[in-house]
CSV table of C-alpha atoms in Angstrom, one decimal:
chain,number,residue,atom,x,y,z
A,1,MET,CA,106.6,45.9,-23.5
A,2,LYS,CA,107.1,45.3,-19.8
A,3,LYS,CA,106.2,41.9,-18.6
A,4,ARG,CA,103.7,41.8,-15.7
A,5,THR,CA,103.6,39.3,-12.9
A,6,ALA,CA,101.2,38.3,-10.2
A,7,ARG,CA,102.2,39.4,-6.7
A,8,GLY,CA,102.8,36.4,-4.5
A,9,GLY,CA,104.2,37.9,-1.4
A,10,PHE,CA,101.5,38.1,1.3
A,11,LYS,CA,103.5,37.6,4.5
A,12,ASN,CA,102.2,40.7,6.2
A,13,ILE,CA,98.7,40.7,4.7
A,14,LYS,CA,95.9,41.5,7.1
A,15,ASP,CA,93.6,38.6,8.1
A,16,ASN,CA,90.4,39.8,6.3
A,17,ASP,CA,92.4,41.0,3.3
A,18,LEU,CA,93.8,37.4,2.9
A,19,LEU,CA,90.3,36.1,3.2
A,20,ASN,CA,89.1,38.3,0.4
A,21,LEU,CA,92.2,37.7,-1.8
A,22,GLY,CA,91.8,33.9,-1.5
A,23,GLY,CA,88.1,34.0,-2.3
A,24,THR,CA,88.8,36.3,-5.4
A,25,VAL,CA,91.6,34.0,-6.7
A,26,LEU,CA,89.5,30.8,-6.3
A,27,LEU,CA,86.6,32.3,-8.1
A,28,ALA,CA,88.7,33.7,-10.9
A,29,MET,CA,90.7,30.5,-11.5
A,30,GLU,CA,87.8,28.1,-11.4
A,31,SER,CA,87.1,26.9,-14.9
A,32,ASN,CA,89.5,29.5,-16.2
A,33,ALA,CA,90.7,28.3,-19.6
A,34,ASN,CA,94.1,30.1,-19.1
A,35,PHE,CA,94.9,27.8,-16.2
A,36,THR,CA,94.1,24.2,-16.9
A,37,THR,CA,96.5,22.5,-14.5
A,38,PRO,CA,96.8,24.7,-11.4
A,39,ASP,CA,99.7,23.9,-9.0
A,40,PRO,CA,98.7,23.5,-6.2
A,41,ASP,CA,95.4,22.0,-7.2
A,42,LEU,CA,92.5,24.4,-6.5
A,43,ALA,CA,90.8,21.8,-4.3
A,44,VAL,CA,93.8,22.0,-2.0
A,45,VAL,CA,93.7,25.8,-1.9
A,46,GLN,CA,89.9,25.7,-1.3
A,47,ALA,CA,90.4,23.3,1.6
A,48,ALA,CA,93.0,25.6,3.1
A,49,TYR,CA,90.9,28.7,2.5
A,50,ASP,CA,87.8,27.1,4.2
A,51,ASP,CA,90.0,26.0,7.2
A,52,TYR,CA,91.4,29.5,7.5
A,53,LYS,CA,88.0,31.1,7.3
A,54,LEU,CA,86.7,28.8,10.1
A,55,LYS,CA,89.7,29.4,12.3
A,56,LEU,CA,89.6,33.2,11.7
A,57,GLU,CA,85.9,33.3,12.7
A,58,THR,CA,86.7,31.3,15.9
A,59,ALA,CA,89.6,33.5,16.9
A,60,SER,CA,87.7,36.7,16.2
A,61,ARG,CA,85.0,35.7,18.7
A,62,GLN,CA,87.2,36.4,21.7
A,63,GLY,CA,89.1,33.3,21.0
A,64,SER,CA,91.6,31.8,23.4
A,65,PRO,CA,95.4,32.2,22.9
A,66,LEU,CA,95.2,28.6,21.5
A,67,ASP,CA,92.5,29.6,18.9
A,68,LYS,CA,94.6,32.5,17.8
A,69,SER,CA,97.7,30.4,17.5
A,70,VAL,CA,95.9,27.8,15.4
A,71,LYS,CA,94.5,30.6,13.2
A,72,ARG,CA,98.1,31.9,12.6
A,73,ASP,CA,99.2,28.4,11.5
A,74,SER,CA,96.2,28.1,9.2
A,75,LYS,CA,97.0,31.6,7.7
A,76,THR,CA,100.6,30.6,7.1
A,77,ALA,CA,99.5,27.5,5.3
A,78,LEU,CA,97.1,29.4,3.0
A,79,VAL,CA,99.7,32.1,2.3
A,80,GLY,CA,102.2,29.4,1.3
A,81,LEU,CA,99.7,27.8,-1.1
A,82,LEU,CA,98.8,31.2,-2.7
A,83,LYS,CA,102.5,32.0,-3.2
A,84,ARG,CA,102.9,28.7,-5.1
A,85,LEU,CA,99.8,29.4,-7.1
A,86,ALA,CA,101.0,32.9,-8.0
A,87,PHE,CA,104.3,31.3,-9.3
A,88,TYR,CA,102.2,28.9,-11.4
A,89,VAL,CA,100.2,31.9,-12.8
A,90,ASN,CA,103.4,33.7,-13.7
A,91,THR,CA,104.8,30.7,-15.4
A,92,VAL,CA,101.7,30.3,-17.6
A,93,ALA,CA,101.2,34.0,-18.2
A,94,ASP,CA,104.8,34.7,-19.2
A,95,GLY,CA,104.2,38.4,-18.6
A,96,ASP,CA,100.8,38.7,-20.4
A,97,LEU,CA,98.9,41.3,-18.3
A,98,SER,CA,95.4,40.1,-19.4
A,99,ILE,CA,96.2,36.5,-18.3
A,100,VAL,CA,97.6,37.6,-15.0
A,101,LEU,CA,94.6,39.8,-14.3
A,102,SER,CA,92.3,36.9,-15.1
A,103,SER,CA,93.8,34.9,-12.2
A,104,GLY,CA,92.4,37.3,-9.6
A,105,PHE,CA,95.9,38.0,-8.2
A,106,PRO,CA,97.0,41.6,-7.8
A,107,VAL,CA,99.6,42.6,-10.3
A,108,ALA,CA,103.0,43.5,-9.1
A,109,GLY,CA,103.9,47.1,-10.0
A,110,LEU,CA,100.3,48.2,-10.5
A,111,PRO,CA,98.3,50.2,-7.9
A,112,THR,CA,95.9,48.1,-5.9
A,113,PRO,CA,92.3,49.5,-5.8
A,114,LEU,CA,91.8,51.3,-2.5
A,115,MET,CA,88.1,50.5,-2.4
A,116,PRO,CA,85.8,47.7,-3.6
A,117,PRO,CA,84.2,48.4,-7.0
A,118,GLY,CA,80.8,50.1,-7.3
A,119,ILE,CA,77.5,48.5,-7.7
A,120,PRO,CA,76.7,47.5,-11.3
A,121,GLU,CA,74.1,49.7,-12.8
A,122,ARG,CA,71.5,49.7,-15.6
A,123,LEU,CA,71.1,46.0,-15.8
A,124,ARG,CA,69.3,44.8,-19.0
A,125,LEU,CA,67.8,41.4,-19.6
A,126,LEU,CA,67.3,41.1,-23.3
A,127,ASP,CA,65.8,38.5,-25.7
A,128,TYR,CA,68.5,36.6,-27.4
A,129,LEU,CA,68.8,34.6,-30.6
A,130,GLN,CA,66.6,31.6,-29.8
A,131,SER,CA,63.5,31.0,-27.8
A,132,GLY,CA,64.4,30.2,-24.1
A,133,GLN,CA,67.5,32.5,-24.1
A,134,LEU,CA,68.2,35.8,-22.4
A,135,ASN,CA,71.2,38.1,-22.6
A,136,LEU,CA,72.3,39.9,-19.5
A,137,GLU,CA,74.4,43.1,-19.8
A,138,PHE,CA,75.1,46.2,-17.7
A,139,ASP,CA,77.2,49.3,-17.6
A,140,PRO,CA,81.0,49.2,-17.1
A,141,VAL,CA,82.1,49.1,-13.4
A,142,GLU,CA,85.4,50.9,-12.8
A,143,GLY,CA,88.0,48.7,-11.0
A,144,ALA,CA,86.0,45.5,-11.3
A,145,TRP,CA,87.8,42.2,-12.0
A,146,LEU,CA,84.9,39.8,-11.9
A,147,PHE,CA,81.2,39.8,-11.7
A,148,GLU,CA,79.0,37.5,-9.6
A,149,ILE,CA,75.6,36.9,-11.2
A,150,CYS,CA,72.5,35.4,-9.7
A,151,VAL,CA,69.5,34.2,-11.8
A,152,SER,CA,66.2,32.9,-10.4
A,153,SER,CA,62.6,32.3,-11.3
A,154,GLU,CA,61.5,31.4,-7.8
A,155,LYS,CA,59.8,33.3,-5.0
A,156,ASP,CA,58.9,32.4,-1.5
A,157,ALA,CA,55.4,32.6,0.1
A,158,ALA,CA,56.1,36.3,0.9
A,159,GLY,CA,57.0,37.1,-2.6
A,160,ASN,CA,60.7,37.5,-2.0
A,161,ILE,CA,63.0,36.2,-4.8
A,162,ILE,CA,64.9,33.0,-3.8
A,163,TRP,CA,68.4,33.5,-5.0
A,164,PRO,CA,70.7,30.6,-5.8
A,165,GLU,CA,74.5,30.6,-5.5
A,166,PRO,CA,76.0,33.0,-8.0
A,167,PHE,CA,78.1,32.1,-11.1
A,168,ILE,CA,81.1,34.0,-12.2
A,169,SER,CA,81.5,36.2,-15.3
A,170,ARG,CA,84.5,38.2,-16.5
A,171,SER,CA,82.4,40.4,-18.9
A,172,ARG,CA,79.6,42.9,-18.5
A,173,THR,CA,78.1,41.8,-21.9
A,174,GLY,CA,77.4,38.6,-23.6
A,175,ASN,CA,76.1,36.8,-20.5
A,176,ILE,CA,73.8,34.3,-22.2
A,177,LEU,CA,71.3,32.6,-19.9
A,178,ALA,CA,70.0,29.4,-21.3
A,179,PRO,CA,68.1,27.1,-21.4
A,180,LEU,CA,65.3,28.9,-19.7
A,181,GLU,CA,61.6,28.0,-19.5
A,182,VAL,CA,59.4,29.8,-22.0
A,183,GLY,CA,56.6,31.8,-20.4
A,184,VAL,CA,58.4,32.1,-17.0
A,185,ARG,CA,59.7,35.4,-15.6
A,186,TYR,CA,63.3,35.3,-14.6
A,187,TYR,CA,65.1,37.7,-12.3
A,188,ALA,CA,68.8,38.6,-12.3
A,189,ARG,CA,71.2,40.6,-10.0
A,190,VAL,CA,74.9,41.3,-10.2
A,191,ARG,CA,77.7,42.4,-7.9
A,192,ALA,CA,81.3,43.3,-8.8
A,193,ARG,CA,84.5,42.0,-7.2
A,194,ASN,CA,88.1,43.0,-7.2
A,195,GLY,CA,91.1,42.5,-4.9
A,196,SER,CA,89.7,44.9,-2.3
A,197,GLY,CA,86.3,43.3,-1.9
A,198,VAL,CA,82.8,43.1,-3.4
A,199,SER,CA,80.1,45.6,-4.1
A,200,ASP,CA,76.6,45.3,-2.8
A,201,TRP,CA,74.1,43.5,-5.1
A,202,SER,CA,72.5,45.5,-7.8
A,203,GLU,CA,68.8,46.0,-7.9
A,204,PRO,CA,67.2,43.0,-9.7
A,205,VAL,CA,65.8,43.2,-13.2
A,206,SER,CA,63.4,40.8,-14.7
A,207,GLN,CA,62.2,39.6,-18.1
A,208,LEU,CA,59.5,37.2,-19.4
A,209,VAL,CA,61.2,34.4,-21.4
A,210,ARG,CA,59.8,34.1,-24.9
């Protein structure tokens, strides 16, 4: 069986593509049991990513030549860190495709999706084994690597759902939400992510916790 590796060469990557790649990798590797001692540390990569994002935004708003030069330097730094991180992923994965894919890096020798994945459909919030638990599942999404899930029980004065920061799942099934408050209605929405971008958010679904 052919060994697969994470692609680590991003010298000529477009600015926004690098931003999406960095965000995808950071989300995928956070709390990933396959990668317990990332090198470089994810906090270092996150700091470089945040710096690049800020400098890219500044340079994109009709920035000065200095702004654009600073952005290029920040981009070079982030590319270098991602290259080191891809080397670490390949060392750990030792050619295992599933482990490489779980890192969020594109796989060398495999076609990169041309478009972001579609919107997750047919979300279902189901009662689970115990009181105060729900199970979220939805239909397969072609080309998706990760899923961002938001869960909330709060609405503002106008009746709009107040969504918190999403958490990451690598599965469309078995997303157990717990502990939840019995007698309260909870809402959930999902969007899919791959190396080319993210989908729009799904329509929310709700369920009363029993």
